[in-house]
Coordinates of C-alpha atoms in Angstrom, one line a residue:
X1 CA -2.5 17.7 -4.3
X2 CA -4.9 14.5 -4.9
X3 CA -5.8 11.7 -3.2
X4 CA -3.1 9.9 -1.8
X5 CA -4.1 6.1 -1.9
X6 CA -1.6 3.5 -0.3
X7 CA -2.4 0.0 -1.0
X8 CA -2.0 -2.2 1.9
X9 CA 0.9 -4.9 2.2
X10 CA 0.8 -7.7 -0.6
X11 CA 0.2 -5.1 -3.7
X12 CA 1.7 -7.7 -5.9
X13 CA 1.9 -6.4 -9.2
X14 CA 0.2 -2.7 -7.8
X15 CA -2.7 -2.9 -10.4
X16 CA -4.6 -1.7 -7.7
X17 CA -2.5 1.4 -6.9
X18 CA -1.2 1.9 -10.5
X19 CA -5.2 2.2 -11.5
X20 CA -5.6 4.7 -8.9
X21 CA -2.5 6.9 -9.3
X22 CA -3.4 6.4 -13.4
X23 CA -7.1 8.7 -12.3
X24 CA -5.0 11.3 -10.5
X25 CA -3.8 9.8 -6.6
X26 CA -0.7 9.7 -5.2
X27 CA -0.2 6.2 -4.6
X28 CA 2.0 4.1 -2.0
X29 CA 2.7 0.7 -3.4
X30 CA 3.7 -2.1 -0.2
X31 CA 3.9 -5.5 -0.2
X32 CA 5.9 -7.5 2.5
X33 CA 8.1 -9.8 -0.1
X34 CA 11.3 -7.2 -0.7
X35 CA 11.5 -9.7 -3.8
X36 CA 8.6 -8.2 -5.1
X37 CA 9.6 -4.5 -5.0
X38 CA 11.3 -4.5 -8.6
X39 CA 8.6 -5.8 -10.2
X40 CA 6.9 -2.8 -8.5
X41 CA 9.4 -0.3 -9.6
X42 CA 9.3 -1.8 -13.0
X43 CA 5.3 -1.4 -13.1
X44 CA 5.7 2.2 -11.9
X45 CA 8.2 3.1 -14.6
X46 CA 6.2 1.3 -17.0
X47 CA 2.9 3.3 -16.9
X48 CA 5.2 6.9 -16.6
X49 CA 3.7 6.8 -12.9
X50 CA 7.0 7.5 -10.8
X51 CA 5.8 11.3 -10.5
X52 CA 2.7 9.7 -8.3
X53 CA 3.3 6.2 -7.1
X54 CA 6.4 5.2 -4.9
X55 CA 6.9 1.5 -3.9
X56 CA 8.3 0.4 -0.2
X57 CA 8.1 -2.9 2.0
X58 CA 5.4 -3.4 4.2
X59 CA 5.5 -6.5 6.9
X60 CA 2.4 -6.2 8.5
X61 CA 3.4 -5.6 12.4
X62 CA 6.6 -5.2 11.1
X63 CA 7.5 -1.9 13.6
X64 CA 10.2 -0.4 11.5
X65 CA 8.5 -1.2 8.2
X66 CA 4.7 0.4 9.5
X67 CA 6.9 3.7 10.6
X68 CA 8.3 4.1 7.7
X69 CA 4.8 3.5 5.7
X70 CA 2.9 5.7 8.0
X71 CA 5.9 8.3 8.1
X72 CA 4.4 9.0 4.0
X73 CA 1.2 9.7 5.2
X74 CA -2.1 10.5 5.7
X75 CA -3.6 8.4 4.0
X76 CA -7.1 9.1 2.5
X77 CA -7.7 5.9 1.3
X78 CA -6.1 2.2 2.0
X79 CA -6.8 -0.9 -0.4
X80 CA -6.1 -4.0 -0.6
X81 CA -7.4 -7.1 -2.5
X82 CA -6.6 -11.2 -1.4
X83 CA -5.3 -9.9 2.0
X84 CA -7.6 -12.2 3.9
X85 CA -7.4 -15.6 3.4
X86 CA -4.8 -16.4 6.5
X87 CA -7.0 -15.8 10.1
X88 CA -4.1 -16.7 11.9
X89 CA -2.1 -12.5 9.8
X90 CA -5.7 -11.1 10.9
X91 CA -4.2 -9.0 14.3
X92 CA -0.6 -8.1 12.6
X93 CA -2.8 -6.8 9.9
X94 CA -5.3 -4.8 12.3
X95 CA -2.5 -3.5 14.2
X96 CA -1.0 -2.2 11.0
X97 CA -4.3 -0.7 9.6
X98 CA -5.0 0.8 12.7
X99 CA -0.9 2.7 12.5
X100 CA -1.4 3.7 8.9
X101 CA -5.1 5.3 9.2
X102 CA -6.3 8.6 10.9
X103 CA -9.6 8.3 12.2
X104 CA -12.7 9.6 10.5
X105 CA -10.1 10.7 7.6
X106 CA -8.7 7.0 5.9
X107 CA -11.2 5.1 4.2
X108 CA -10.1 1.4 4.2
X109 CA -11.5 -1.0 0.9
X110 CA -10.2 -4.7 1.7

């Protein structure tokens, strides 16, 4: 089965998740700019990943969007990198971490 890593909202180009489906997880690719999500699709198809990595929108506090995210869960493992630079996203973020994790299961690496 393998881990199943989902990279928190603002993947950007999904190194991240792409490096970590590339060792074997089963990756979850969000970001919250739906512009962003063919350049996603494009990195996943690019590195012969679409097997283990799928790509959605994630606005953080975003109701519909965190169901959806959570719905391809559990997660053993959430990361994210540049997610916190804007104190005024920190609870919409928190609130979505806190929907996408199962505690003492979901590691989080931000």
């Amino acid at each position: 089965a393998g881990r199943r890593a989902g990279a928190s909202a603002r993947t950007g180009t999904g190194v991240g998740g792409l490096a970590a489906a590339a060792r074997g997880a089963r990756a979850v690719l969000t970001d919250g700019a739906p512009e962003l999500l063919p350049l996603l699709q494009a990195n996943i198809r690019s590195n012969g990943l679409q097997h283990r990595v799928t790509c959605r929108r994630l606005g953080w506090g975003e109701a519909a969007d965190v169901a959806a995210a959570a719905a391809l869960g559990p997660f053993d493992l959430i990361i994210g990198s540049d997610l916190l630079y804007a104190p005024e996203s920190f609870p919409a973020l928190v609130d979505t971490l806190a929907a996408l994790t199962t505690p003492g299961h979901t590691e989080v690496l931000l």
